[in-house]
């Protein structure tokens, strides 16, 4: 017999929506903590290289070292996340990130780190992200009910991106005041706290997955799901270009423009914070707006991602750069919620992590190359020309996707009607909302968030 609800349970229910169970609360808290640390650390790593005497090309090499293992291990991470308990994969990845960032911080604080050391430790951080991202997105998509999916995605992303605002602004100010090493140390501590929170997740409601034909068979199944959906592979192909050029602009050229023309890391951190404010505005909008043509609306909202690169090329004064960052943040958040809703609607639950891995793999596949060649491209053509080229590629890649019929025509499906005899999902039960992500996005250094 079910015990009667207590006064405490009624109080808890009034504080949060019925679908926001214990797992949702833990995962939201973990994502907030992670983003507070990681957004500042992205700025700190670039300025750590510059303060050690590195050039713009060296900043690009360190950024590429983060993304190369992300590309190499994403597919394996996706297959494992559909086989192992997803929360264990996430905790292990957080532990690796904690150790690598702590070592990076120690190097910066105790002396002059060498380029190869920074690249190695950043590569370890990227490896952890490769295993974390598919598990996190798979856990999210598998535990959101159709009726509340749009609102749940928007609400979680609002909390996550709100933390990014504080992390970017605080990180930029801390770098200017006490140096990048302490910001990296804070990021290591944030990964430790987030991993501890995720260790307490209740996954008893998740059904055991039947043994398959091995890792390669799992990857083949995921590939079939991926390649047979034109809307999916075309947008992933689009983002392979968009993420690469936006990543190069924000990870390499942004800090250089900030150093030379804007006054240092604090204004650049402020601009990134306004991107975060824009994502919150976009999430608030998506709490109430449910566009019928999910991917058409989402794709149109990718065009404003060209604005930050163009703003850096001019370069705009800080207030104007903050404005275009706000607009691009709002727009990409509309895309992000629509993209997650589409994935939740169209992909079978038992294949979420594998399909997500192919999504992430394609999206970040060109990022290591883009960040590695950003310095040489600047030397060959000039920083202004390189930034205008980044903006043009965003516009061209996004325009091409609009020629895919499925992108224009795919529509939101209505939620299935509720049976009167079926009780509402309890916290931790199937249908309750668990959100596992906490990473900035497929491109760790771009601020582009799709998961």
PDB file of C-alpha atoms in Angstrom, residues 148-362:
ATOM      1  CA  UNK A 148       7.041  18.114 -20.989  1.00  0.00           C
ATOM      2  CA  UNK A 149      10.079  17.679 -23.259  1.00  0.00           C
ATOM      3  CA  UNK A 150      10.195  21.189 -24.729  1.00  0.00           C
ATOM      4  CA  UNK A 151       9.803  22.881 -21.337  1.00  0.00           C
ATOM      5  CA  UNK A 152      12.187  20.488 -19.580  1.00  0.00           C
ATOM      6  CA  UNK A 153      14.952  21.035 -22.136  1.00  0.00           C
ATOM      7  CA  UNK A 154      14.481  24.802 -21.991  1.00  0.00           C
ATOM      8  CA  UNK A 155      14.425  24.963 -18.193  1.00  0.00           C
ATOM      9  CA  UNK A 156      17.545  22.869 -17.764  1.00  0.00           C
ATOM     10  CA  UNK A 157      19.442  24.787 -20.412  1.00  0.00           C
ATOM     11  CA  UNK A 158      18.393  28.021 -18.728  1.00  0.00           C
ATOM     12  CA  UNK A 159      19.985  26.896 -15.455  1.00  0.00           C
ATOM     13  CA  UNK A 160      23.078  25.551 -17.227  1.00  0.00           C
ATOM     14  CA  UNK A 161      23.621  28.662 -19.322  1.00  0.00           C
ATOM     15  CA  UNK A 162      22.913  30.937 -16.383  1.00  0.00           C
ATOM     16  CA  UNK A 163      25.850  29.313 -14.654  1.00  0.00           C
ATOM     17  CA  UNK A 164      27.885  29.928 -17.795  1.00  0.00           C
ATOM     18  CA  UNK A 165      27.231  33.645 -17.506  1.00  0.00           C
ATOM     19  CA  UNK A 166      28.642  33.788 -14.023  1.00  0.00           C
ATOM     20  CA  UNK A 167      31.505  31.475 -14.920  1.00  0.00           C
ATOM     21  CA  UNK A 168      32.623  33.519 -17.934  1.00  0.00           C
ATOM     22  CA  UNK A 169      32.354  36.889 -16.211  1.00  0.00           C
ATOM     23  CA  UNK A 170      33.918  35.691 -12.965  1.00  0.00           C
ATOM     24  CA  UNK A 171      36.613  33.781 -14.831  1.00  0.00           C
ATOM     25  CA  UNK A 172      37.621  36.810 -16.877  1.00  0.00           C
ATOM     26  CA  UNK A 173      37.783  38.984 -13.765  1.00  0.00           C
ATOM     27  CA  UNK A 174      39.758  36.363 -11.802  1.00  0.00           C
ATOM     28  CA  UNK A 175      42.281  35.966 -14.625  1.00  0.00           C
ATOM     29  CA  UNK A 176      42.853  39.720 -14.671  1.00  0.00           C
ATOM     30  CA  UNK A 177      43.158  39.875 -10.865  1.00  0.00           C
ATOM     31  CA  UNK A 178      45.035  36.713  -9.808  1.00  0.00           C
ATOM     32  CA  UNK A 179      45.960  34.877 -13.011  1.00  0.00           C
ATOM     33  CA  UNK A 180      44.623  31.884 -14.990  1.00  0.00           C
ATOM     34  CA  UNK A 181      46.045  29.190 -12.699  1.00  0.00           C
ATOM     35  CA  UNK A 182      43.487  29.754  -9.951  1.00  0.00           C
ATOM     36  CA  UNK A 183      40.630  29.672 -12.448  1.00  0.00           C
ATOM     37  CA  UNK A 184      41.828  26.249 -13.653  1.00  0.00           C
ATOM     38  CA  UNK A 185      41.980  25.092 -10.015  1.00  0.00           C
ATOM     39  CA  UNK A 186      38.367  26.194  -9.495  1.00  0.00           C
ATOM     40  CA  UNK A 187      37.367  24.197 -12.584  1.00  0.00           C
ATOM     41  CA  UNK A 188      39.021  21.070 -11.167  1.00  0.00           C
ATOM     42  CA  UNK A 189      37.088  21.493  -7.923  1.00  0.00           C
ATOM     43  CA  UNK A 190      33.858  21.988  -9.888  1.00  0.00           C
ATOM     44  CA  UNK A 191      34.359  18.670 -11.697  1.00  0.00           C
ATOM     45  CA  UNK A 192      34.886  16.937  -8.337  1.00  0.00           C
ATOM     46  CA  UNK A 193      31.645  18.347  -6.901  1.00  0.00           C
ATOM     47  CA  UNK A 194      29.659  17.573 -10.058  1.00  0.00           C
ATOM     48  CA  UNK A 195      30.930  13.990 -10.155  1.00  0.00           C
ATOM     49  CA  UNK A 196      29.957  13.513  -6.512  1.00  0.00           C
ATOM     50  CA  UNK A 197      26.416  14.739  -7.221  1.00  0.00           C
ATOM     51  CA  UNK A 198      26.028  12.427 -10.208  1.00  0.00           C
ATOM     52  CA  UNK A 199      27.194   9.455  -8.130  1.00  0.00           C
ATOM     53  CA  UNK A 200      23.954   9.741  -6.118  1.00  0.00           C
ATOM     54  CA  UNK A 201      21.675   9.350  -9.143  1.00  0.00           C
ATOM     55  CA  UNK A 202      18.977   6.691  -8.933  1.00  0.00           C
ATOM     56  CA  UNK A 203      18.906   4.683 -12.164  1.00  0.00           C
ATOM     57  CA  UNK A 204      16.884   1.755 -10.870  1.00  0.00           C
ATOM     58  CA  UNK A 205      14.063   2.614 -13.261  1.00  0.00           C
ATOM     59  CA  UNK A 206      16.286   2.201 -16.340  1.00  0.00           C
ATOM     60  CA  UNK A 207      15.704  -1.160 -18.008  1.00  0.00           C
ATOM     61  CA  UNK A 208      18.713  -3.430 -18.534  1.00  0.00           C
ATOM     62  CA  UNK A 209      19.831  -3.526 -22.136  1.00  0.00           C
ATOM     63  CA  UNK A 210      20.093  -6.875 -23.874  1.00  0.00           C
ATOM     64  CA  UNK A 211      23.575  -7.982 -24.874  1.00  0.00           C
ATOM     65  CA  UNK A 212      24.296  -7.107 -28.481  1.00  0.00           C
ATOM     66  CA  UNK A 213      26.793  -8.384 -31.003  1.00  0.00           C
ATOM     67  CA  UNK A 214      29.735  -6.416 -29.671  1.00  0.00           C
ATOM     68  CA  UNK A 215      31.057  -2.902 -29.885  1.00  0.00           C
ATOM     69  CA  UNK A 216      31.383  -2.858 -33.673  1.00  0.00           C
ATOM     70  CA  UNK A 217      27.848  -4.167 -34.102  1.00  0.00           C
ATOM     71  CA  UNK A 218      26.565  -1.430 -31.814  1.00  0.00           C
ATOM     72  CA  UNK A 219      28.413   1.190 -33.830  1.00  0.00           C
ATOM     73  CA  UNK A 220      26.964  -0.201 -37.075  1.00  0.00           C
ATOM     74  CA  UNK A 221      23.445  -0.001 -35.664  1.00  0.00           C
ATOM     75  CA  UNK A 222      24.012   3.598 -34.656  1.00  0.00           C
ATOM     76  CA  UNK A 223      25.399   4.398 -38.115  1.00  0.00           C
ATOM     77  CA  UNK A 224      22.294   2.972 -39.814  1.00  0.00           C
ATOM     78  CA  UNK A 225      20.054   5.113 -37.613  1.00  0.00           C
ATOM     79  CA  UNK A 226      22.204   8.132 -38.459  1.00  0.00           C
ATOM     80  CA  UNK A 227      22.622   7.797 -42.221  1.00  0.00           C
ATOM     81  CA  UNK A 228      18.985   6.936 -42.986  1.00  0.00           C
ATOM     82  CA  UNK A 229      17.746  10.291 -41.680  1.00  0.00           C
ATOM     83  CA  UNK A 230      18.632  13.133 -44.110  1.00  0.00           C
ATOM     84  CA  UNK A 231      17.613  15.820 -41.616  1.00  0.00           C
ATOM     85  CA  UNK A 232      20.079  14.397 -39.096  1.00  0.00           C
ATOM     86  CA  UNK A 233      23.197  13.925 -41.193  1.00  0.00           C
ATOM     87  CA  UNK A 234      22.699  17.168 -43.140  1.00  0.00           C
ATOM     88  CA  UNK A 235      22.515  19.309 -39.994  1.00  0.00           C
ATOM     89  CA  UNK A 236      25.467  17.456 -38.473  1.00  0.00           C
ATOM     90  CA  UNK A 237      27.416  18.160 -41.682  1.00  0.00           C
ATOM     91  CA  UNK A 238      26.387  21.812 -41.409  1.00  0.00           C
ATOM     92  CA  UNK A 239      27.624  21.978 -37.828  1.00  0.00           C
ATOM     93  CA  UNK A 240      30.932  20.379 -38.740  1.00  0.00           C
ATOM     94  CA  UNK A 241      31.615  23.647 -40.583  1.00  0.00           C
ATOM     95  CA  UNK A 242      29.832  25.992 -38.169  1.00  0.00           C
ATOM     96  CA  UNK A 243      31.445  24.580 -35.025  1.00  0.00           C
ATOM     97  CA  UNK A 244      34.885  24.576 -36.652  1.00  0.00           C
ATOM     98  CA  UNK A 245      34.887  28.210 -37.716  1.00  0.00           C
ATOM     99  CA  UNK A 246      33.081  29.535 -34.637  1.00  0.00           C
ATOM    100  CA  UNK A 247      35.470  27.521 -32.484  1.00  0.00           C
ATOM    101  CA  UNK A 248      38.501  28.999 -34.225  1.00  0.00           C
ATOM    102  CA  UNK A 249      37.079  32.510 -33.901  1.00  0.00           C
ATOM    103  CA  UNK A 250      36.225  32.246 -30.208  1.00  0.00           C
ATOM    104  CA  UNK A 251      39.040  30.020 -28.942  1.00  0.00           C
ATOM    105  CA  UNK A 252      41.915  31.606 -30.875  1.00  0.00           C
ATOM    106  CA  UNK A 253      41.015  34.951 -32.440  1.00  0.00           C
ATOM    107  CA  UNK A 254      38.737  36.166 -29.653  1.00  0.00           C
ATOM    108  CA  UNK A 255      41.418  36.192 -26.926  1.00  0.00           C
ATOM    109  CA  UNK A 256      43.893  37.803 -29.342  1.00  0.00           C
ATOM    110  CA  UNK A 257      41.467  40.586 -30.308  1.00  0.00           C
ATOM    111  CA  UNK A 258      40.676  41.050 -26.613  1.00  0.00           C
ATOM    112  CA  UNK A 259      44.361  41.371 -25.767  1.00  0.00           C
ATOM    113  CA  UNK A 260      45.182  43.753 -28.621  1.00  0.00           C
ATOM    114  CA  UNK A 261      42.026  45.848 -29.060  1.00  0.00           C
ATOM    115  CA  UNK A 262      39.534  45.365 -26.192  1.00  0.00           C
ATOM    116  CA  UNK A 263      41.678  45.698 -23.065  1.00  0.00           C
ATOM    117  CA  UNK A 264      42.420  42.132 -21.998  1.00  0.00           C
ATOM    118  CA  UNK A 265      40.576  39.086 -20.654  1.00  0.00           C
ATOM    119  CA  UNK A 266      37.896  40.882 -18.593  1.00  0.00           C
ATOM    120  CA  UNK A 267      36.065  42.449 -21.613  1.00  0.00           C
ATOM    121  CA  UNK A 268      36.237  39.136 -23.483  1.00  0.00           C
ATOM    122  CA  UNK A 269      34.799  37.356 -20.461  1.00  0.00           C
ATOM    123  CA  UNK A 270      32.024  39.980 -20.372  1.00  0.00           C
ATOM    124  CA  UNK A 271      31.224  39.376 -24.052  1.00  0.00           C
ATOM    125  CA  UNK A 272      31.006  35.628 -23.441  1.00  0.00           C
ATOM    126  CA  UNK A 273      28.769  36.328 -20.460  1.00  0.00           C
ATOM    127  CA  UNK A 274      26.386  38.235 -22.726  1.00  0.00           C
ATOM    128  CA  UNK A 275      26.281  35.184 -24.975  1.00  0.00           C
ATOM    129  CA  UNK A 276      25.140  33.307 -21.879  1.00  0.00           C
ATOM    130  CA  UNK A 277      22.503  35.942 -21.105  1.00  0.00           C
ATOM    131  CA  UNK A 278      21.230  35.497 -24.650  1.00  0.00           C
ATOM    132  CA  UNK A 279      20.905  31.737 -24.162  1.00  0.00           C
ATOM    133  CA  UNK A 280      18.795  32.373 -21.066  1.00  0.00           C
ATOM    134  CA  UNK A 281      16.554  34.685 -23.068  1.00  0.00           C
ATOM    135  CA  UNK A 282      16.236  31.983 -25.719  1.00  0.00           C
ATOM    136  CA  UNK A 283      15.399  29.366 -23.088  1.00  0.00           C
ATOM    137  CA  UNK A 284      12.707  31.611 -21.578  1.00  0.00           C
ATOM    138  CA  UNK A 285      11.223  32.023 -25.051  1.00  0.00           C
ATOM    139  CA  UNK A 286      11.207  28.266 -25.637  1.00  0.00           C
ATOM    140  CA  UNK A 287       9.425  27.673 -22.321  1.00  0.00           C
ATOM    141  CA  UNK A 288       6.284  29.062 -23.957  1.00  0.00           C
ATOM    142  CA  UNK A 289       6.923  28.751 -27.709  1.00  0.00           C
ATOM    143  CA  UNK A 290       6.534  25.409 -29.452  1.00  0.00           C
ATOM    144  CA  UNK A 291       7.168  25.988 -33.157  1.00  0.00           C
ATOM    145  CA  UNK A 292       5.525  23.425 -35.403  1.00  0.00           C
ATOM    146  CA  UNK A 293       8.392  23.166 -37.913  1.00  0.00           C
ATOM    147  CA  UNK A 294      11.150  22.321 -35.469  1.00  0.00           C
ATOM    148  CA  UNK A 295      14.150  22.140 -37.769  1.00  0.00           C
ATOM    149  CA  UNK A 296      13.186  24.967 -40.125  1.00  0.00           C
ATOM    150  CA  UNK A 297      12.900  27.413 -37.236  1.00  0.00           C
ATOM    151  CA  UNK A 298      16.038  26.012 -35.623  1.00  0.00           C
ATOM    152  CA  UNK A 299      18.124  26.280 -38.789  1.00  0.00           C
ATOM    153  CA  UNK A 300      17.090  29.879 -39.422  1.00  0.00           C
ATOM    154  CA  UNK A 301      18.369  30.629 -35.923  1.00  0.00           C
ATOM    155  CA  UNK A 302      21.880  29.423 -36.792  1.00  0.00           C
ATOM    156  CA  UNK A 303      22.538  32.374 -39.128  1.00  0.00           C
ATOM    157  CA  UNK A 304      23.209  34.818 -36.226  1.00  0.00           C
ATOM    158  CA  UNK A 305      26.236  32.704 -35.224  1.00  0.00           C
ATOM    159  CA  UNK A 306      28.061  34.601 -37.978  1.00  0.00           C
ATOM    160  CA  UNK A 307      27.704  37.854 -36.006  1.00  0.00           C
ATOM    161  CA  UNK A 308      30.427  37.328 -33.340  1.00  0.00           C
ATOM    162  CA  UNK A 309      33.101  36.596 -35.959  1.00  0.00           C
ATOM    163  CA  UNK A 310      32.039  39.656 -37.936  1.00  0.00           C
ATOM    164  CA  UNK A 311      32.027  41.739 -34.747  1.00  0.00           C
ATOM    165  CA  UNK A 312      35.575  40.668 -33.918  1.00  0.00           C
ATOM    166  CA  UNK A 313      36.689  41.397 -37.490  1.00  0.00           C
ATOM    167  CA  UNK A 314      35.600  45.060 -37.348  1.00  0.00           C
ATOM    168  CA  UNK A 315      36.362  45.066 -34.335  1.00  0.00           C
ATOM    169  CA  UNK A 316      33.276  46.381 -32.583  1.00  0.00           C
ATOM    170  CA  UNK A 317      33.565  48.222 -29.266  1.00  0.00           C
ATOM    171  CA  UNK A 318      32.871  46.089 -26.221  1.00  0.00           C
ATOM    172  CA  UNK A 319      29.225  47.169 -25.809  1.00  0.00           C
ATOM    173  CA  UNK A 320      28.427  46.370 -29.458  1.00  0.00           C
ATOM    174  CA  UNK A 321      30.252  43.046 -29.285  1.00  0.00           C
ATOM    175  CA  UNK A 322      28.215  42.175 -26.191  1.00  0.00           C
ATOM    176  CA  UNK A 323      25.061  42.978 -28.160  1.00  0.00           C
ATOM    177  CA  UNK A 324      25.844  40.638 -31.042  1.00  0.00           C
ATOM    178  CA  UNK A 325      26.895  37.936 -28.592  1.00  0.00           C
ATOM    179  CA  UNK A 326      23.512  38.310 -26.875  1.00  0.00           C
ATOM    180  CA  UNK A 327      21.643  37.970 -30.180  1.00  0.00           C
ATOM    181  CA  UNK A 328      23.632  34.911 -31.251  1.00  0.00           C
ATOM    182  CA  UNK A 329      23.159  33.303 -27.838  1.00  0.00           C
ATOM    183  CA  UNK A 330      19.393  33.782 -27.995  1.00  0.00           C
ATOM    184  CA  UNK A 331      19.188  32.355 -31.493  1.00  0.00           C
ATOM    185  CA  UNK A 332      21.339  29.281 -30.896  1.00  0.00           C
ATOM    186  CA  UNK A 333      19.320  28.417 -27.792  1.00  0.00           C
ATOM    187  CA  UNK A 334      16.162  28.312 -29.907  1.00  0.00           C
ATOM    188  CA  UNK A 335      17.989  25.924 -32.226  1.00  0.00           C
ATOM    189  CA  UNK A 336      19.259  23.845 -29.298  1.00  0.00           C
ATOM    190  CA  UNK A 337      15.846  23.229 -27.740  1.00  0.00           C
ATOM    191  CA  UNK A 338      14.283  22.417 -31.123  1.00  0.00           C
ATOM    192  CA  UNK A 339      17.152  20.059 -31.938  1.00  0.00           C
ATOM    193  CA  UNK A 340      16.847  18.169 -28.657  1.00  0.00           C
ATOM    194  CA  UNK A 341      13.078  17.940 -29.057  1.00  0.00           C
ATOM    195  CA  UNK A 342      13.536  16.518 -32.556  1.00  0.00           C
ATOM    196  CA  UNK A 343      16.060  13.931 -31.368  1.00  0.00           C
ATOM    197  CA  UNK A 344      13.768  12.931 -28.490  1.00  0.00           C
ATOM    198  CA  UNK A 345      10.846  12.592 -30.918  1.00  0.00           C
ATOM    199  CA  UNK A 346      12.572  10.737 -33.763  1.00  0.00           C
ATOM    200  CA  UNK A 347      15.334   8.481 -32.306  1.00  0.00           C
ATOM    201  CA  UNK A 348      14.630   5.149 -30.503  1.00  0.00           C
ATOM    202  CA  UNK A 349      15.544   5.311 -26.789  1.00  0.00           C
ATOM    203  CA  UNK A 350      17.929   2.338 -26.803  1.00  0.00           C
ATOM    204  CA  UNK A 351      20.032   4.038 -29.512  1.00  0.00           C
ATOM    205  CA  UNK A 352      20.120   7.576 -28.096  1.00  0.00           C
ATOM    206  CA  UNK A 353      23.748   7.571 -26.988  1.00  0.00           C
ATOM    207  CA  UNK A 354      25.091   5.995 -30.180  1.00  0.00           C
ATOM    208  CA  UNK A 355      23.195   8.379 -32.441  1.00  0.00           C
ATOM    209  CA  UNK A 356      24.222  11.247 -30.174  1.00  0.00           C
ATOM    210  CA  UNK A 357      27.837  10.123 -30.520  1.00  0.00           C
ATOM    211  CA  UNK A 358      27.617  10.287 -34.328  1.00  0.00           C
ATOM    212  CA  UNK A 359      26.007  13.714 -33.951  1.00  0.00           C
ATOM    213  CA  UNK A 360      28.827  14.980 -31.725  1.00  0.00           C
ATOM    214  CA  UNK A 361      31.500  13.235 -33.807  1.00  0.00           C
ATOM    215  CA  UNK A 362      30.368  14.872 -37.020  1.00  0.00           C
TER     216      UNK A 362
END
